[in-house]
Amino acid sequence: MAVTYRPAVLDDAELAADLMTAAYPCLPSDLVMVRYRWQNPRQGYEVGRFVAERDGDPIAFLAWLHGPWAELPDRHCEVEVWLDRARLDVGLLVEMWSWIESQAVAQDSHLLLAYSGEDEPEMLEALASLGYQRERAAKLWELDLSQHGARLVAEAKAAREQMDGGGIRLLTVAEWRDGDKLRKLYELNERTVQDVPHSLPIVTEAFEDFEKRIHSPDRRDDRWWIACDGDRPVAMSYLKFPPVRGTVWTGYTCAAREYRGRGIARAVKLQTLAQATELGVPTVRTDNDAENAPMLHINETLGYVRRPGWVEHHKRVKTSSA
Ligand SMILES: CC(C)(COP(=O)(O)OP(=O)(O)OC[C@H]1O[C@@H](n2cnc3c(N)ncnc32)[C@H](O)[C@@H]1OP(=O)(O)O)[C@@H](O)C(=O)NCCC(=O)NCCS
């Protein structure tokens, strides 16, 4: 029987999390987090979400998402297909990618962006057959805290003492007494995020969206580590702890440009790993663009090991001058 598509409503968030988990079981999607993201879209962003059904059974979750066109001259739009692995079939994937592509093109998108795991041969084949080209790669890493935890706790303590000696204080946001701390952290985030290797423009995040994001159910101020030089935050790192299911994951690590190359990013990331060890977390994951040499180097020296990463694909569907 033919596949049918229906728009997803907020109450489909849990179903979507289940479908995404069934599509890529080694990275489970957290239902609380999916619902939170759906309830808190970024200002100016547009999104379309759909459930694909066959014989009345939900078999896939599909979506398109793009930022404000006024800030994106390239008019790029992300498209997603999450097909339950029990139904995996290249022909079906091609049909679904074509369907979501037509929805994205109807938004007057000019460039489509699609991710797939490098360990998903059917997905890679379907995307290639539709003309999607590999643009970038992200490396995914896992750190076994039951194996490395004791060493990391000792390294975190030593790094803290060393930073202290150099006038850099490592502490959590919950411990930091500064009336303007969120605004300062927002600025650190905004300035550094443009230095993450990327091909497509990174849209400025509104302060209100940053506030919502940092207060997501998977983040806590007492697990958000920062490095301060006086009253200036110069680096940060935090782990995300999914409330229902999934792996603990590094959300973001950064250092202000003028402070790079002094071991501050490594020292602040170490605090998050030592804390996770003390909380009894068994493993943590992180991902980095394949061209992010300093971050890749930090992860290697911390003891992370590689897992299959992601491939970022692009497909031009209209020239930007058209
Ligand atoms: C990535 C980032 C956090 C690193 O900050 P940093 O303060 O320079 O990091 P550290 O000084 O703690 O460590 C950097 C390490 O990388 C090494 N390094 C720097 N450039 C390198 C390169 N091109 N190739 C290999 N290693 C490199 C440094 O020598 C150092 O290692 P060492 O301590 O063994 O000598 C910083 O560049 C940044 O904020 N970038 C933008 C945000 C970002 O990309 N975050 C990661 C998102 S996944």
mmCIF file of C-alpha atoms and ligand atoms in Angstrom:
data_model
loop_
_atom_site.group_PDB
_atom_site.id
_atom_site.type_symbol
_atom_site.label_atom_id
_atom_site.label_comp_id
_atom_site.label_asym_id
_atom_site.label_seq_id
_atom_site.Cartn_x
_atom_site.Cartn_y
_atom_site.Cartn_z
ATOM 1 C CA MET A 1 0.000 0.000 0.000
ATOM 2 C CA ALA A 2 1.145 3.556 -0.731
ATOM 3 C CA VAL A 3 2.814 5.697 1.893
ATOM 4 C CA THR A 4 0.787 8.691 3.061
ATOM 5 C CA TYR A 5 2.074 11.809 4.792
ATOM 6 C CA ARG A 6 0.344 13.930 7.413
ATOM 7 C CA PRO A 7 1.518 17.064 9.241
ATOM 8 C CA ALA A 8 2.825 16.335 12.734
ATOM 9 C CA VAL A 9 1.247 18.208 15.659
ATOM 10 C CA LEU A 10 2.803 18.876 19.074
ATOM 11 C CA ASP A 11 1.325 15.687 20.489
ATOM 12 C CA ASP A 12 3.279 13.732 17.856
ATOM 13 C CA ALA A 13 6.584 14.771 19.474
ATOM 14 C CA GLU A 14 6.901 11.501 21.396
ATOM 15 C CA LEU A 15 6.049 9.476 18.308
ATOM 16 C CA ALA A 16 8.660 11.440 16.344
ATOM 17 C CA ALA A 17 11.272 10.734 19.054
ATOM 18 C CA ASP A 18 10.417 7.027 18.839
ATOM 19 C CA LEU A 19 10.641 7.039 15.037
ATOM 20 C CA MET A 20 13.988 8.863 15.103
ATOM 21 C CA THR A 21 15.253 6.319 17.617
ATOM 22 C CA ALA A 22 13.991 3.426 15.470
ATOM 23 C CA ALA A 23 15.759 5.010 12.474
ATOM 24 C CA TYR A 24 19.139 5.387 14.219
ATOM 25 C CA PRO A 25 19.048 3.307 17.428
ATOM 26 C CA CYS A 26 22.643 3.978 18.480
ATOM 27 C CA LEU A 27 21.695 7.642 19.071
ATOM 28 C CA PRO A 28 18.321 7.557 20.843
ATOM 29 C CA SER A 29 16.186 10.717 20.689
ATOM 30 C CA ASP A 30 14.838 12.000 23.974
ATOM 31 C CA LEU A 31 11.083 12.587 23.924
ATOM 32 C CA VAL A 32 11.168 15.443 26.444
ATOM 33 C CA MET A 33 13.825 17.220 24.407
ATOM 34 C CA VAL A 34 12.015 16.768 21.097
ATOM 35 C CA ARG A 35 8.849 18.228 22.591
ATOM 36 C CA TYR A 36 10.797 21.135 24.138
ATOM 37 C CA ARG A 37 12.426 21.967 20.802
ATOM 38 C CA TRP A 38 9.075 21.875 19.007
ATOM 39 C CA GLN A 39 7.577 24.176 21.638
ATOM 40 C CA ASN A 40 10.481 26.626 21.466
ATOM 41 C CA PRO A 41 11.348 27.329 17.835
ATOM 42 C CA ARG A 42 14.028 29.924 17.133
ATOM 43 C CA GLN A 43 12.778 33.383 16.177
ATOM 44 C CA GLY A 44 12.300 33.723 12.432
ATOM 45 C CA TYR A 45 12.730 30.004 11.757
ATOM 46 C CA GLU A 46 10.202 28.102 9.670
ATOM 47 C CA VAL A 47 9.586 24.391 9.976
ATOM 48 C CA GLY A 48 7.436 21.649 8.458
ATOM 49 C CA ARG A 49 7.098 18.288 10.227
ATOM 50 C CA PHE A 50 5.368 15.169 8.948
ATOM 51 C CA VAL A 51 4.618 11.582 9.892
ATOM 52 C CA ALA A 52 4.691 9.007 7.093
ATOM 53 C CA GLU A 53 2.249 6.127 7.433
ATOM 54 C CA ARG A 54 1.693 2.845 5.666
ATOM 55 C CA ASP A 55 -1.449 0.790 6.330
ATOM 56 C CA GLY A 56 -2.198 3.217 9.162
ATOM 57 C CA ASP A 57 1.162 2.511 10.868
ATOM 58 C CA PRO A 58 3.634 5.361 11.411
ATOM 59 C CA ILE A 59 6.898 4.357 9.707
ATOM 60 C CA ALA A 60 8.922 7.577 9.386
ATOM 61 C CA PHE A 61 9.321 11.142 10.578
ATOM 62 C CA LEU A 62 10.215 13.796 7.998
ATOM 63 C CA ALA A 63 10.957 17.508 8.360
ATOM 64 C CA TRP A 64 12.269 20.630 6.693
ATOM 65 C CA LEU A 65 13.662 23.602 8.625
ATOM 66 C CA HIS A 66 15.179 26.912 7.616
ATOM 67 C CA GLY A 67 16.260 30.207 9.147
ATOM 68 C CA PRO A 68 14.957 33.664 8.203
ATOM 69 C CA TRP A 69 15.415 34.156 4.452
ATOM 70 C CA ALA A 70 16.376 37.807 5.029
ATOM 71 C CA GLU A 71 19.527 36.568 6.813
ATOM 72 C CA LEU A 72 20.249 33.679 4.469
ATOM 73 C CA PRO A 73 21.042 34.855 0.941
ATOM 74 C CA ASP A 74 21.850 31.226 0.027
ATOM 75 C CA ARG A 75 18.330 30.209 1.162
ATOM 76 C CA HIS A 76 19.488 26.885 2.546
ATOM 77 C CA CYS A 77 16.991 24.550 4.126
ATOM 78 C CA GLU A 78 17.666 21.377 6.102
ATOM 79 C CA VAL A 79 15.654 18.292 5.161
ATOM 80 C CA GLU A 80 15.338 15.144 7.285
ATOM 81 C CA VAL A 81 14.064 11.601 6.771
ATOM 82 C CA TRP A 82 13.964 9.191 9.717
ATOM 83 C CA LEU A 83 12.698 5.814 8.454
ATOM 84 C CA ASP A 84 12.223 3.016 10.976
ATOM 85 C CA ARG A 85 15.039 0.512 10.315
ATOM 86 C CA ALA A 86 12.533 -2.333 10.302
ATOM 87 C CA ARG A 87 11.214 -0.807 7.015
ATOM 88 C CA LEU A 88 14.606 0.062 5.538
ATOM 89 C CA ASP A 89 14.577 0.015 1.748
ATOM 90 C CA VAL A 90 16.504 2.220 -0.686
ATOM 91 C CA GLY A 91 13.485 2.707 -2.973
ATOM 92 C CA LEU A 92 11.342 3.836 -0.056
ATOM 93 C CA LEU A 93 14.075 6.204 1.132
ATOM 94 C CA VAL A 94 14.347 7.738 -2.349
ATOM 95 C CA GLU A 95 10.576 8.264 -2.378
ATOM 96 C CA MET A 96 10.667 9.928 1.053
ATOM 97 C CA TRP A 97 13.647 12.184 0.344
ATOM 98 C CA SER A 98 11.961 13.237 -2.931
ATOM 99 C CA TRP A 99 8.733 14.003 -1.064
ATOM 100 C CA ILE A 100 10.342 16.152 1.638
ATOM 101 C CA GLU A 101 12.512 17.810 -1.018
ATOM 102 C CA SER A 102 9.396 18.951 -2.890
ATOM 103 C CA GLN A 103 8.006 20.398 0.354
ATOM 104 C CA ALA A 104 11.253 22.317 0.942
ATOM 105 C CA VAL A 105 11.379 23.566 -2.659
ATOM 106 C CA ALA A 106 7.816 24.873 -2.199
ATOM 107 C CA GLN A 107 9.268 27.168 0.524
ATOM 108 C CA ASP A 108 11.470 28.705 -2.189
ATOM 109 C CA SER A 109 14.601 27.078 -0.814
ATOM 110 C CA HIS A 110 17.624 27.266 -3.100
ATOM 111 C CA LEU A 111 19.975 24.816 -1.392
ATOM 112 C CA LEU A 112 19.075 21.676 0.528
ATOM 113 C CA LEU A 113 21.107 20.308 3.410
ATOM 114 C CA ALA A 114 20.807 16.672 4.486
ATOM 115 C CA TYR A 115 22.727 14.648 7.060
ATOM 116 C CA SER A 116 23.239 10.927 7.243
ATOM 117 C CA GLY A 117 25.375 8.586 9.311
ATOM 118 C CA GLU A 118 28.529 7.406 7.548
ATOM 119 C CA ASP A 119 27.436 3.911 8.653
ATOM 120 C CA GLU A 120 24.081 4.164 6.822
ATOM 121 C CA PRO A 121 24.776 2.718 3.336
ATOM 122 C CA GLU A 122 21.123 2.751 2.227
ATOM 123 C CA MET A 123 20.744 6.408 3.195
ATOM 124 C CA LEU A 124 24.007 7.357 1.470
ATOM 125 C CA GLU A 125 22.905 5.509 -1.673
ATOM 126 C CA ALA A 126 19.467 7.151 -1.698
ATOM 127 C CA LEU A 127 20.939 10.646 -1.262
ATOM 128 C CA ALA A 128 23.594 10.084 -3.947
ATOM 129 C CA SER A 129 20.985 8.820 -6.400
ATOM 130 C CA LEU A 130 19.020 12.058 -5.908
ATOM 131 C CA GLY A 131 22.058 14.225 -6.601
ATOM 132 C CA TYR A 132 23.052 15.173 -3.027
ATOM 133 C CA GLN A 133 26.804 15.785 -2.796
ATOM 134 C CA ARG A 134 29.064 15.238 0.195
ATOM 135 C CA GLU A 135 30.100 18.638 1.503
ATOM 136 C CA ARG A 136 31.587 18.125 5.005
ATOM 137 C CA ALA A 137 32.078 15.405 7.590
ATOM 138 C CA ALA A 138 31.612 15.461 11.341
ATOM 139 C CA LYS A 139 33.541 13.080 13.578
ATOM 140 C CA LEU A 140 31.755 11.467 16.459
ATOM 141 C CA TRP A 141 33.615 10.379 19.563
ATOM 142 C CA GLU A 142 32.886 8.366 22.677
ATOM 143 C CA LEU A 143 34.708 8.428 26.005
ATOM 144 C CA ASP A 144 34.455 5.514 28.414
ATOM 145 C CA LEU A 145 34.364 7.101 31.866
ATOM 146 C CA SER A 146 34.449 3.763 33.655
ATOM 147 C CA GLN A 147 37.855 3.238 32.049
ATOM 148 C CA HIS A 148 39.218 6.807 32.035
ATOM 149 C CA GLY A 149 37.244 8.478 34.847
ATOM 150 C CA ALA A 150 39.838 8.274 37.629
ATOM 151 C CA ARG A 151 42.554 9.724 35.381
ATOM 152 C CA LEU A 152 40.226 12.499 34.179
ATOM 153 C CA VAL A 153 39.262 13.467 37.736
ATOM 154 C CA ALA A 154 42.969 13.776 38.610
ATOM 155 C CA GLU A 155 43.704 15.724 35.393
ATOM 156 C CA ALA A 156 40.754 18.053 36.056
ATOM 157 C CA LYS A 157 42.080 18.861 39.533
ATOM 158 C CA ALA A 158 45.607 19.498 38.215
ATOM 159 C CA ALA A 159 44.254 21.681 35.381
ATOM 160 C CA ARG A 160 42.204 23.699 37.852
ATOM 161 C CA GLU A 161 45.242 24.367 40.017
ATOM 162 C CA GLN A 162 47.349 25.248 36.997
ATOM 163 C CA MET A 163 44.683 27.678 35.698
ATOM 164 C CA ASP A 164 44.342 29.205 39.151
ATOM 165 C CA GLY A 165 48.082 29.856 39.157
ATOM 166 C CA GLY A 166 47.714 31.722 35.859
ATOM 167 C CA GLY A 167 44.819 33.875 37.107
ATOM 168 C CA ILE A 168 42.081 31.901 35.342
ATOM 169 C CA ARG A 169 39.262 30.677 37.596
ATOM 170 C CA LEU A 170 37.293 27.539 36.675
ATOM 171 C CA LEU A 171 33.787 27.379 38.104
ATOM 172 C CA THR A 172 30.198 26.616 37.204
ATOM 173 C CA VAL A 173 27.684 29.219 36.077
ATOM 174 C CA ALA A 174 25.658 28.424 39.226
ATOM 175 C CA GLU A 175 28.684 29.423 41.351
ATOM 176 C CA TRP A 176 29.431 32.591 39.395
ATOM 177 C CA ARG A 177 28.084 35.734 41.054
ATOM 178 C CA ASP A 178 27.732 38.234 38.222
ATOM 179 C CA GLY A 179 24.544 40.190 37.545
ATOM 180 C CA ASP A 180 25.261 40.230 33.802
ATOM 181 C CA LYS A 181 26.432 36.637 33.410
ATOM 182 C CA LEU A 182 23.929 35.418 30.835
ATOM 183 C CA ARG A 183 24.558 38.358 28.553
ATOM 184 C CA LYS A 184 28.344 37.827 28.840
ATOM 185 C CA LEU A 185 28.015 34.114 28.088
ATOM 186 C CA TYR A 186 25.727 34.871 25.167
ATOM 187 C CA GLU A 187 28.400 37.169 23.723
ATOM 188 C CA LEU A 188 31.132 34.553 24.206
ATOM 189 C CA ASN A 189 28.891 32.010 22.468
ATOM 190 C CA GLU A 190 28.051 34.348 19.572
ATOM 191 C CA ARG A 191 31.664 35.390 18.956
ATOM 192 C CA THR A 192 33.157 31.894 19.059
ATOM 193 C CA VAL A 193 30.464 30.013 17.183
ATOM 194 C CA GLN A 194 31.476 31.744 13.944
ATOM 195 C CA ASP A 195 34.897 30.047 14.295
ATOM 196 C CA VAL A 196 33.443 26.524 14.178
ATOM 197 C CA PRO A 197 34.400 25.291 10.673
ATOM 198 C CA HIS A 198 31.324 25.574 8.485
ATOM 199 C CA SER A 199 30.192 25.930 4.876
ATOM 200 C CA LEU A 200 26.830 27.648 5.307
ATOM 201 C CA PRO A 201 26.147 30.918 7.156
ATOM 202 C CA ILE A 202 25.521 30.619 10.918
ATOM 203 C CA VAL A 203 22.531 32.808 11.786
ATOM 204 C CA THR A 204 22.835 35.125 14.808
ATOM 205 C CA GLU A 205 20.881 33.673 17.718
ATOM 206 C CA ALA A 206 18.508 36.068 19.506
ATOM 207 C CA PHE A 207 19.358 36.468 23.201
ATOM 208 C CA GLU A 208 15.862 35.199 24.119
ATOM 209 C CA ASP A 209 16.496 32.020 22.094
ATOM 210 C CA PHE A 210 19.861 31.554 23.803
ATOM 211 C CA GLU A 211 18.130 31.886 27.193
ATOM 212 C CA LYS A 212 15.571 29.220 26.252
ATOM 213 C CA ARG A 213 18.270 26.928 24.916
ATOM 214 C CA ILE A 214 20.455 27.182 28.012
ATOM 215 C CA HIS A 215 17.436 26.446 30.182
ATOM 216 C CA SER A 216 16.517 23.308 28.212
ATOM 217 C CA PRO A 217 15.567 20.298 30.358
ATOM 218 C CA ASP A 218 18.925 18.638 29.534
ATOM 219 C CA ARG A 219 21.097 21.442 30.955
ATOM 220 C CA ARG A 220 21.846 22.783 34.410
ATOM 221 C CA ASP A 221 23.798 25.817 35.573
ATOM 222 C CA ASP A 222 25.663 23.694 38.119
ATOM 223 C CA ARG A 223 26.962 21.495 35.271
ATOM 224 C CA TRP A 224 27.873 24.355 32.921
ATOM 225 C CA TRP A 225 31.569 25.085 33.343
ATOM 226 C CA ILE A 226 33.273 28.361 32.556
ATOM 227 C CA ALA A 227 36.745 29.879 32.784
ATOM 228 C CA CYS A 228 36.897 33.484 33.993
ATOM 229 C CA ASP A 229 39.665 36.051 33.765
ATOM 230 C CA GLY A 230 38.470 38.526 36.404
ATOM 231 C CA ASP A 231 34.847 39.240 35.559
ATOM 232 C CA ARG A 232 35.195 38.118 31.943
ATOM 233 C CA PRO A 233 34.203 34.598 30.860
ATOM 234 C CA VAL A 234 36.872 33.417 28.403
ATOM 235 C CA ALA A 235 35.890 29.778 27.843
ATOM 236 C CA MET A 236 33.016 27.395 28.493
ATOM 237 C CA SER A 237 32.046 23.760 28.172
ATOM 238 C CA TYR A 238 28.937 21.851 29.136
ATOM 239 C CA LEU A 239 27.448 18.406 28.828
ATOM 240 C CA LYS A 240 23.810 17.762 27.968
ATOM 241 C CA PHE A 241 22.066 15.160 30.130
ATOM 242 C CA PRO A 242 18.969 13.854 28.291
ATOM 243 C CA PRO A 243 16.148 13.539 30.862
ATOM 244 C CA VAL A 244 14.603 10.304 29.553
ATOM 245 C CA ARG A 245 16.908 8.441 27.196
ATOM 246 C CA GLY A 246 20.081 8.863 25.202
ATOM 247 C CA THR A 247 23.739 9.492 25.843
ATOM 248 C CA VAL A 248 25.299 12.342 27.780
ATOM 249 C CA TRP A 249 26.824 14.593 25.154
ATOM 250 C CA THR A 250 29.064 17.666 25.009
ATOM 251 C CA GLY A 251 26.876 20.608 24.007
ATOM 252 C CA TYR A 252 29.593 23.125 23.177
ATOM 253 C CA THR A 253 33.178 23.949 24.108
ATOM 254 C CA CYS A 254 34.808 27.229 23.188
ATOM 255 C CA ALA A 255 37.511 29.717 24.140
ATOM 256 C CA ALA A 256 37.698 33.426 23.306
ATOM 257 C CA ARG A 257 40.162 34.053 20.464
ATOM 258 C CA GLU A 258 42.669 36.023 22.565
ATOM 259 C CA TYR A 259 42.862 33.148 25.072
ATOM 260 C CA ARG A 260 43.355 30.205 22.716
ATOM 261 C CA GLY A 261 46.335 27.860 22.769
ATOM 262 C CA ARG A 262 46.787 28.122 26.561
ATOM 263 C CA GLY A 263 45.051 24.877 27.500
ATOM 264 C CA ILE A 264 41.967 26.710 28.807
ATOM 265 C CA ALA A 265 39.438 24.874 26.617
ATOM 266 C CA ARG A 266 40.901 21.508 27.595
ATOM 267 C CA ALA A 267 40.893 22.490 31.274
ATOM 268 C CA VAL A 268 37.248 23.586 31.236
ATOM 269 C CA LYS A 269 36.116 20.512 29.278
ATOM 270 C CA LEU A 270 37.966 18.341 31.804
ATOM 271 C CA GLN A 271 35.792 19.779 34.605
ATOM 272 C CA THR A 272 32.636 18.570 32.831
ATOM 273 C CA LEU A 273 34.095 15.081 32.398
ATOM 274 C CA ALA A 274 35.262 14.846 36.006
ATOM 275 C CA GLN A 275 31.796 15.905 37.179
ATOM 276 C CA ALA A 276 30.119 13.324 34.915
ATOM 277 C CA THR A 277 32.453 10.655 36.318
ATOM 278 C CA GLU A 278 31.482 11.636 39.852
ATOM 279 C CA LEU A 279 27.794 11.499 38.863
ATOM 280 C CA GLY A 280 28.322 7.890 37.708
ATOM 281 C CA VAL A 281 27.787 8.546 33.982
ATOM 282 C CA PRO A 282 29.279 5.538 32.114
ATOM 283 C CA THR A 283 30.072 7.118 28.731
ATOM 284 C CA VAL A 284 29.921 10.529 27.087
ATOM 285 C CA ARG A 285 29.955 11.505 23.444
ATOM 286 C CA THR A 286 30.963 14.512 21.423
ATOM 287 C CA ASP A 287 31.101 15.471 17.768
ATOM 288 C CA ASN A 288 33.336 17.828 15.822
ATOM 289 C CA ASP A 289 33.743 19.005 12.312
ATOM 290 C CA ALA A 290 36.503 16.968 10.633
ATOM 291 C CA GLU A 291 38.448 20.210 10.028
ATOM 292 C CA ASN A 292 38.383 21.397 13.652
ATOM 293 C CA ALA A 293 42.021 20.473 14.366
ATOM 294 C CA PRO A 294 42.377 21.892 17.927
ATOM 295 C CA MET A 295 39.138 20.294 19.122
ATOM 296 C CA LEU A 296 39.988 16.954 17.515
ATOM 297 C CA HIS A 297 43.388 17.098 19.194
ATOM 298 C CA ILE A 298 41.829 17.857 22.611
ATOM 299 C CA ASN A 299 39.397 14.936 22.268
ATOM 300 C CA GLU A 300 42.140 12.512 21.276
ATOM 301 C CA THR A 301 44.287 13.463 24.255
ATOM 302 C CA LEU A 302 41.303 13.140 26.621
ATOM 303 C CA GLY A 303 40.897 9.471 25.588
ATOM 304 C CA TYR A 304 37.880 9.670 23.277
ATOM 305 C CA VAL A 305 37.636 6.975 20.594
ATOM 306 C CA ARG A 306 36.068 7.381 17.165
ATOM 307 C CA ARG A 307 32.621 6.092 16.261
ATOM 308 C CA PRO A 308 30.903 6.394 12.879
ATOM 309 C CA GLY A 309 30.264 10.094 12.226
ATOM 310 C CA TRP A 310 28.002 12.102 9.943
ATOM 311 C CA VAL A 311 28.130 13.265 6.378
ATOM 312 C CA GLU A 312 26.700 16.681 5.484
ATOM 313 C CA HIS A 313 25.209 16.649 1.978
ATOM 314 C CA HIS A 314 24.169 19.611 -0.156
ATOM 315 C CA LYS A 315 21.926 19.780 -3.192
ATOM 316 C CA ARG A 316 21.306 22.950 -5.168
ATOM 317 C CA VAL A 317 17.695 23.136 -6.302
ATOM 318 C CA LYS A 318 17.674 26.700 -7.628
ATOM 319 C CA THR A 319 20.407 29.249 -8.364
ATOM 320 C CA SER A 320 20.355 32.129 -5.891
ATOM 321 C CA SER A 321 20.075 34.708 -8.675
ATOM 322 C CA ALA A 322 16.987 32.948 -10.106
HETATM 323 C C1 LIG B 1 38.404 24.592 19.625
HETATM 324 C C2 LIG B 1 38.770 25.611 20.713
HETATM 325 C C3 LIG B 1 37.785 25.486 21.858
HETATM 326 C C4 LIG B 1 40.181 25.313 21.223
HETATM 327 O O1 LIG B 1 40.496 26.270 22.217
HETATM 328 P P1 LIG B 1 41.976 26.401 22.825
HETATM 329 O O2 LIG B 1 41.878 27.260 24.023
HETATM 330 O O3 LIG B 1 42.923 26.797 21.750
HETATM 331 O O4 LIG B 1 42.281 24.926 23.242
HETATM 332 P P2 LIG B 1 43.469 24.398 24.142
HETATM 333 O O5 LIG B 1 44.547 25.435 24.226
HETATM 334 O O6 LIG B 1 42.921 23.870 25.411
HETATM 335 O O7 LIG B 1 43.976 23.125 23.329
HETATM 336 C C5 LIG B 1 44.206 23.213 21.960
HETATM 337 C C6 LIG B 1 45.106 22.055 21.585
HETATM 338 O O8 LIG B 1 45.038 21.874 20.180
HETATM 339 C C7 LIG B 1 46.340 21.962 19.645
HETATM 340 N N1 LIG B 1 46.210 22.542 18.319
HETATM 341 C C8 LIG B 1 45.936 23.814 17.986
HETATM 342 N N2 LIG B 1 45.890 23.923 16.643
HETATM 343 C C9 LIG B 1 46.113 22.694 16.135
HETATM 344 C C10 LIG B 1 46.199 22.159 14.829
HETATM 345 N N3 LIG B 1 46.014 22.934 13.759
HETATM 346 N N4 LIG B 1 46.435 20.831 14.677
HETATM 347 C C11 LIG B 1 46.597 20.026 15.748
HETATM 348 N N5 LIG B 1 46.555 20.484 17.045
HETATM 349 C C12 LIG B 1 46.311 21.801 17.221
HETATM 350 C C13 LIG B 1 47.097 22.838 20.615
HETATM 351 O O9 LIG B 1 48.507 22.658 20.495
HETATM 352 C C14 LIG B 1 46.564 22.315 21.931
HETATM 353 O O10 LIG B 1 47.115 21.059 22.252
HETATM 354 P P3 LIG B 1 48.263 20.869 23.363
HETATM 355 O O11 LIG B 1 47.660 21.425 24.634
HETATM 356 O O12 LIG B 1 48.463 19.379 23.394
HETATM 357 O O13 LIG B 1 49.423 21.646 22.874
HETATM 358 C C15 LIG B 1 38.751 27.054 20.136
HETATM 359 O O14 LIG B 1 39.550 27.083 18.959
HETATM 360 C C16 LIG B 1 37.367 27.571 19.791
HETATM 361 O O15 LIG B 1 36.688 28.152 20.630
HETATM 362 N N6 LIG B 1 36.939 27.391 18.538
HETATM 363 C C17 LIG B 1 35.599 27.828 18.122
HETATM 364 C C18 LIG B 1 34.516 26.979 18.774
HETATM 365 C C19 LIG B 1 34.652 25.521 18.391
HETATM 366 O O16 LIG B 1 35.008 25.168 17.258
HETATM 367 N N7 LIG B 1 34.298 24.658 19.332
HETATM 368 C C20 LIG B 1 34.247 23.250 19.113
HETATM 369 C C21 LIG B 1 32.924 22.932 18.533
HETATM 370 S S1 LIG B 1 32.788 21.229 18.281
#
